[in-house]
Coordinates of N, CA and C in Angstrom, one line a residue:
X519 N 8.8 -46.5 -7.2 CA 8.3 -47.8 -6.7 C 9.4 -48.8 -6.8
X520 N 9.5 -49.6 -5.8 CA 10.5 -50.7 -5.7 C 10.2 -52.1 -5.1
X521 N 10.4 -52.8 -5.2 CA 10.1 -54.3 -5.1 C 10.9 -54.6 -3.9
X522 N 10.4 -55.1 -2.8 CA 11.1 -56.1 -1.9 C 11.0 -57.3 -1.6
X523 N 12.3 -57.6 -1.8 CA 12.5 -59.7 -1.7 C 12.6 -59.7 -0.2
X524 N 12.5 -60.9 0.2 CA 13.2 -61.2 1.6 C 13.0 -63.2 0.9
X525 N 14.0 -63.9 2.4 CA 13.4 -65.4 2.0 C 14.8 -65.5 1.7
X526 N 15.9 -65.0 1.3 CA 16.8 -65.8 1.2 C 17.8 -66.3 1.8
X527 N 19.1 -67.0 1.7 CA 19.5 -67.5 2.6 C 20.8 -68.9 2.2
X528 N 21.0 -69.5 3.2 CA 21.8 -70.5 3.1 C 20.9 -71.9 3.2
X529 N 21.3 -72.6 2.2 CA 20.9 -74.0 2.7 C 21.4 -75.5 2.2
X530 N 21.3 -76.1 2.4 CA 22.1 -77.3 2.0 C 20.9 -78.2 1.0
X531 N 22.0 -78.5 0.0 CA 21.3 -79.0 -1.2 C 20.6 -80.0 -1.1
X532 N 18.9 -80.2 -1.6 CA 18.2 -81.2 -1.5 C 16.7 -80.1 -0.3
X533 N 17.7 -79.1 0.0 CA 16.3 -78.4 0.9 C 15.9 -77.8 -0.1
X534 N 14.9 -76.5 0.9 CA 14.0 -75.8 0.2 C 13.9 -74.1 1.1
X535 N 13.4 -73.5 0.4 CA 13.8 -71.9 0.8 C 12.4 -71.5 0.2
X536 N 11.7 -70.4 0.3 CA 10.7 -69.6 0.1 C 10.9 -68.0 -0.1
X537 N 11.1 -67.5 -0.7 CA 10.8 -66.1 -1.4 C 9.6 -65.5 -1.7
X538 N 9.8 -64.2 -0.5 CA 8.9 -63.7 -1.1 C 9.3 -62.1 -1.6
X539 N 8.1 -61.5 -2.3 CA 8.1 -60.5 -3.2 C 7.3 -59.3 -3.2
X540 N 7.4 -58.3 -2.0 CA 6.4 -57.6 -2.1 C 6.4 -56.1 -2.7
X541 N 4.9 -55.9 -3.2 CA 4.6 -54.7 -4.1 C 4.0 -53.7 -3.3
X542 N 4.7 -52.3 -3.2 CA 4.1 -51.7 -2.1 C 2.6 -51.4 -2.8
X543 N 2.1 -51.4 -4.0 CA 0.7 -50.8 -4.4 C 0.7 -51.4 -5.4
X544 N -0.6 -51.9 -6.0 CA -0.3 -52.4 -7.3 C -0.1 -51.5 -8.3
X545 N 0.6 -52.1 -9.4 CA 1.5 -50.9 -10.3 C 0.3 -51.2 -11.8
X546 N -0.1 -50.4 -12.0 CA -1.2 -50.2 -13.2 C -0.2 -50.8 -14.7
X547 N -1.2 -52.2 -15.1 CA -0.3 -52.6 -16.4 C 0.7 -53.4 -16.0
X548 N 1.7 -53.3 -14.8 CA 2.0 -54.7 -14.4 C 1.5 -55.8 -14.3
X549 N 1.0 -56.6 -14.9 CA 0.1 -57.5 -14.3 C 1.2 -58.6 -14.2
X550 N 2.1 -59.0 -14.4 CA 3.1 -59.9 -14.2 C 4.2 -59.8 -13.5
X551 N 4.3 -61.1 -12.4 CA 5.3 -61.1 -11.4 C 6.5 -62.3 -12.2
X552 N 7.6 -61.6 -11.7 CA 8.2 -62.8 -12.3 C 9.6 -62.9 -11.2
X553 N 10.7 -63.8 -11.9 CA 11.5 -64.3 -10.4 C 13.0 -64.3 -11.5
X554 N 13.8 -63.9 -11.2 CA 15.4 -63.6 -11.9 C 16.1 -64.4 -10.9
X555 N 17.2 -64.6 -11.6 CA 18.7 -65.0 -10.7 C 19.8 -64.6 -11.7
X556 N 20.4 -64.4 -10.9 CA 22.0 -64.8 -11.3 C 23.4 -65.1 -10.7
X557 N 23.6 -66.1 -11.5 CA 24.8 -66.5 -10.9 C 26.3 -66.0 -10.8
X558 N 26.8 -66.3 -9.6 CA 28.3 -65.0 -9.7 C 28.8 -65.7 -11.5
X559 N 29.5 -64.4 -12.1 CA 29.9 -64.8 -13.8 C 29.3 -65.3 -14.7
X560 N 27.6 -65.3 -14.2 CA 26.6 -65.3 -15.9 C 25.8 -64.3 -15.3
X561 N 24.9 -64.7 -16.7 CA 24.1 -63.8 -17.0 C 22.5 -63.6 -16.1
X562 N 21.9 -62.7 -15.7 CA 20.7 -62.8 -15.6 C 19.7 -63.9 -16.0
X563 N 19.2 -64.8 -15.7 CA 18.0 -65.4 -16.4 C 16.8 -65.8 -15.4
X564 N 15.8 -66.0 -16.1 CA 14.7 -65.7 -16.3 C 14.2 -67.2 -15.3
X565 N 13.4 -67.3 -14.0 CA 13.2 -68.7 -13.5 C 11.7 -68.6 -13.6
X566 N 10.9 -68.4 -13.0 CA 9.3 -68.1 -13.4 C 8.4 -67.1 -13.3
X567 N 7.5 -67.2 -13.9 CA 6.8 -65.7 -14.0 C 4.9 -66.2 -14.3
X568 N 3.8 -65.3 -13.0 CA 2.7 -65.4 -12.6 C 1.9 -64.5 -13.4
X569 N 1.0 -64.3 -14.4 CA -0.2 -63.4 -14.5 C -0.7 -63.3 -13.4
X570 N -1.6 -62.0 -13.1 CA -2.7 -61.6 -12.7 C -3.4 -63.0 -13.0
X571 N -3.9 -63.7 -13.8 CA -5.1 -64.7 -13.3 C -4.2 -65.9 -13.1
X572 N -3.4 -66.0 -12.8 CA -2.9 -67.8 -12.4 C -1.9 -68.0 -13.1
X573 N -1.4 -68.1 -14.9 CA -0.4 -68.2 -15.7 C 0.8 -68.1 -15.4
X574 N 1.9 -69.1 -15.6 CA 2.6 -69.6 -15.5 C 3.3 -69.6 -16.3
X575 N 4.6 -69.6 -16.0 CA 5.7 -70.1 -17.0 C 7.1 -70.1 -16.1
X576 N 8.0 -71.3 -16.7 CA 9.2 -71.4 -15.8 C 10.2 -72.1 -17.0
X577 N 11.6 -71.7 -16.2 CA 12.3 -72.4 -16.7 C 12.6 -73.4 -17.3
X578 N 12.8 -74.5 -17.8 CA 13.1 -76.0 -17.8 C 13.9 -75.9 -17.1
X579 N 15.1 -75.5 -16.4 CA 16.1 -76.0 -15.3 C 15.2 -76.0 -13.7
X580 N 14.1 -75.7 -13.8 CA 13.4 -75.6 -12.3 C 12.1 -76.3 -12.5
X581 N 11.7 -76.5 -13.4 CA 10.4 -77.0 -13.8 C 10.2 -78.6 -12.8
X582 N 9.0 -78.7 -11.7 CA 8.9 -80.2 -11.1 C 9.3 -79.7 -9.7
X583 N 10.4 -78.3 -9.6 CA 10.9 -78.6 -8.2 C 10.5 -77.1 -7.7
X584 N 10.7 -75.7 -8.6 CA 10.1 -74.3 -8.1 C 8.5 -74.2 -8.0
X585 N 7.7 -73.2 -7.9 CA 6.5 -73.1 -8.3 C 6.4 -71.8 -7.6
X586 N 5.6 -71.3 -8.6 CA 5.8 -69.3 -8.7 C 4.0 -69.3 -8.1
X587 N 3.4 -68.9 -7.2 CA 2.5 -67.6 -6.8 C 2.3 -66.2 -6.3
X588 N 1.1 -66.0 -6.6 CA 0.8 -64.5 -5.8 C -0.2 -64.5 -4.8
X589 N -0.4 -63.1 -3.8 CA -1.6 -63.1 -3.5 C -1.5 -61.7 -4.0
X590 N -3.0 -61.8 -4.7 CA -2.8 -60.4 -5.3 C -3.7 -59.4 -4.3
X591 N -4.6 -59.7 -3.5 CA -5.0 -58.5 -2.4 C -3.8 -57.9 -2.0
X592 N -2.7 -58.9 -1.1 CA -1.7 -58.6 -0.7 C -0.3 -57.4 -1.7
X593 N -0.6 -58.1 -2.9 CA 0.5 -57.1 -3.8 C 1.8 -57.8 -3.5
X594 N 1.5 -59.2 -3.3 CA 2.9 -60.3 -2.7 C 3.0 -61.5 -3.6
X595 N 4.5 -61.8 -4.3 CA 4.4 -63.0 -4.7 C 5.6 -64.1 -4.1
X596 N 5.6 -64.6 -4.5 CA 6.3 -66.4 -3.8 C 6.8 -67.3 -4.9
X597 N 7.9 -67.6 -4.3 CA 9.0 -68.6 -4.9 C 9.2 -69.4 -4.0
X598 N 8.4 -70.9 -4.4 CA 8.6 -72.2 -3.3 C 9.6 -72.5 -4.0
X599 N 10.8 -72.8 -3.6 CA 12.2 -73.9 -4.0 C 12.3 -74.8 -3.0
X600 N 12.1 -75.8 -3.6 CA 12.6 -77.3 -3.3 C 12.8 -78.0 -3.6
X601 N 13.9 -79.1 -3.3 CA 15.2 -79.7 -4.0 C 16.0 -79.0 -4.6
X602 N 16.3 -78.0 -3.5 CA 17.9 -77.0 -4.2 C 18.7 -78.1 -4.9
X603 N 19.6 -77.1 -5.8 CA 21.0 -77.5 -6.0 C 21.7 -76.2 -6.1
X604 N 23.1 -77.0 -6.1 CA 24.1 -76.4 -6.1 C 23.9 -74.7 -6.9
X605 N 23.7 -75.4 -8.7 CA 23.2 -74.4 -8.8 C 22.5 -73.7 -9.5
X606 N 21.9 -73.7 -8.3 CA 20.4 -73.0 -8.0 C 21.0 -71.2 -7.3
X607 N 22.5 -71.3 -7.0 CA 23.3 -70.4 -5.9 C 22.6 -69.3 -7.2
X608 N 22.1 -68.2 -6.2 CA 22.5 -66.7 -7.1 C 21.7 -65.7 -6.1
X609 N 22.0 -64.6 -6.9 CA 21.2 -63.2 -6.2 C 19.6 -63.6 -7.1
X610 N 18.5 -63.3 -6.4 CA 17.4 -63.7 -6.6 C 16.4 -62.5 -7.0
X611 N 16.0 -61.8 -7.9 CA 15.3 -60.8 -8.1 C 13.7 -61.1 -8.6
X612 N 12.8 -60.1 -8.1 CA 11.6 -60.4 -8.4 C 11.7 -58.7 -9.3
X613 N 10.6 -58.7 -9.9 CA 10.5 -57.7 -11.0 C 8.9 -57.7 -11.8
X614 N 7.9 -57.2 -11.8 CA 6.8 -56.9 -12.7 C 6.8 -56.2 -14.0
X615 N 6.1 -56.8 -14.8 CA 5.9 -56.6 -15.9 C 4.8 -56.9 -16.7
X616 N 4.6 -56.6 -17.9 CA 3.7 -56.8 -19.2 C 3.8 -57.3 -19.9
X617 N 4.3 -59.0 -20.0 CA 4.0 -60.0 -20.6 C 4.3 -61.6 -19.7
X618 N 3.8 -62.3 -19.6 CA 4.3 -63.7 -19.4 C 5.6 -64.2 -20.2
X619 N 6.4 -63.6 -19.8 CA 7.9 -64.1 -20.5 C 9.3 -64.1 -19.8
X620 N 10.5 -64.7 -20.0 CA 11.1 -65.0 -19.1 C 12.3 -64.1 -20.1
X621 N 11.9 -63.3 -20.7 CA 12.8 -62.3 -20.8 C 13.0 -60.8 -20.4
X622 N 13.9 -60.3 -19.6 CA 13.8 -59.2 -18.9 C 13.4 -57.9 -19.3
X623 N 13.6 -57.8 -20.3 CA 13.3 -56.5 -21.4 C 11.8 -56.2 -21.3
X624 N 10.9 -57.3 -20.6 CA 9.5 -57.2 -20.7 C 9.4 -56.5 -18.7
X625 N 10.7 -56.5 -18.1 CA 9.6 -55.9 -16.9 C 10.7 -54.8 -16.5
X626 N 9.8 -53.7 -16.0 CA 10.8 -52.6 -15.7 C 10.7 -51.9 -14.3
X627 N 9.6 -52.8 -13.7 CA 9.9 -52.3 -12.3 C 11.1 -54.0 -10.9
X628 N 11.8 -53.6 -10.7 CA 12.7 -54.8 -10.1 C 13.0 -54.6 -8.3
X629 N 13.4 -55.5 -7.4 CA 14.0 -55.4 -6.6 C 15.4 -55.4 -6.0
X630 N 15.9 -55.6 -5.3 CA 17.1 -55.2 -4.9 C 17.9 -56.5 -4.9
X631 N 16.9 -57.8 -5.1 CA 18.0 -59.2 -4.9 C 18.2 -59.2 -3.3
X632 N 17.3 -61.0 -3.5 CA 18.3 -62.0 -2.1 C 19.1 -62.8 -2.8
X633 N 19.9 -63.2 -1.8 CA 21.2 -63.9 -2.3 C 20.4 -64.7 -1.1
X634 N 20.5 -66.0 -2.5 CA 20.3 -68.0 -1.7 C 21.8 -68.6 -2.3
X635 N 21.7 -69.1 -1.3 CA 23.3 -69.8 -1.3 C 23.1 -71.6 -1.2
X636 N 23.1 -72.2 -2.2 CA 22.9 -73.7 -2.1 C 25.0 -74.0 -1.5
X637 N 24.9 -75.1 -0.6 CA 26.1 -76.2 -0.7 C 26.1 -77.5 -1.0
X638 N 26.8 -78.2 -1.1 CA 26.6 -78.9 -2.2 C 27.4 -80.3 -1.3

């Protein structure tokens, strides 16, 4: 089973871009969608992540301007970004798991990464 992103892209800082994330089936025990980046020469980190009923949790570097949903009929989740910055630039991964946490170690099924490109 594999996760597909699409939504990403080029845009100029101050816009907004939408990611989406879809699950071909729902994965039993996943109940959490969550949203990765990284930036070219760091590390992976953690930007927000949806329970199965609503729950939330984000970064503080995106907190006011991201906002993470699903539709769970669909097996699809969503990354509204708006008011890019600069950098905000990375490959963008969605990934499910079993916990509300913005640590990776908690989800083991991932996607292949879009790459959003803020300019500045």
């Amino acid at each position: 089973v594999q996760l597909v992103e699409s939504g990403g892209g080029q845009v100029q800082a101050g816009g907004s871009l939408r990611l989406t994330c879809v699950a071909p089936t729902y994965i039993h025990g996943r109940t959490y969608m969550a949203w990765f980046r990284q930036a070219p020469g760091k590390e992976r980190e953690g930007v927000a992540t949806i329970g199965i009923g609503g729950s939330t949790l984000y970064a503080d570097s995106v907190k006011g301007r991201f906002t993470i949903s699903r539709d769970k009929p669909k097996n699809t989740g969503y990354l509204q970004m708006n008011s890019l910055e600069f950098e905000d630039t990375g490959i963008y991964y969605c990934a499910v798991g079993s916990a509300l946490s913005l640590r990776e170690d908690w989800y083991d099924i991932w996607g292949q990464g879009t790459q959003v490109t803020v300019s500045s």
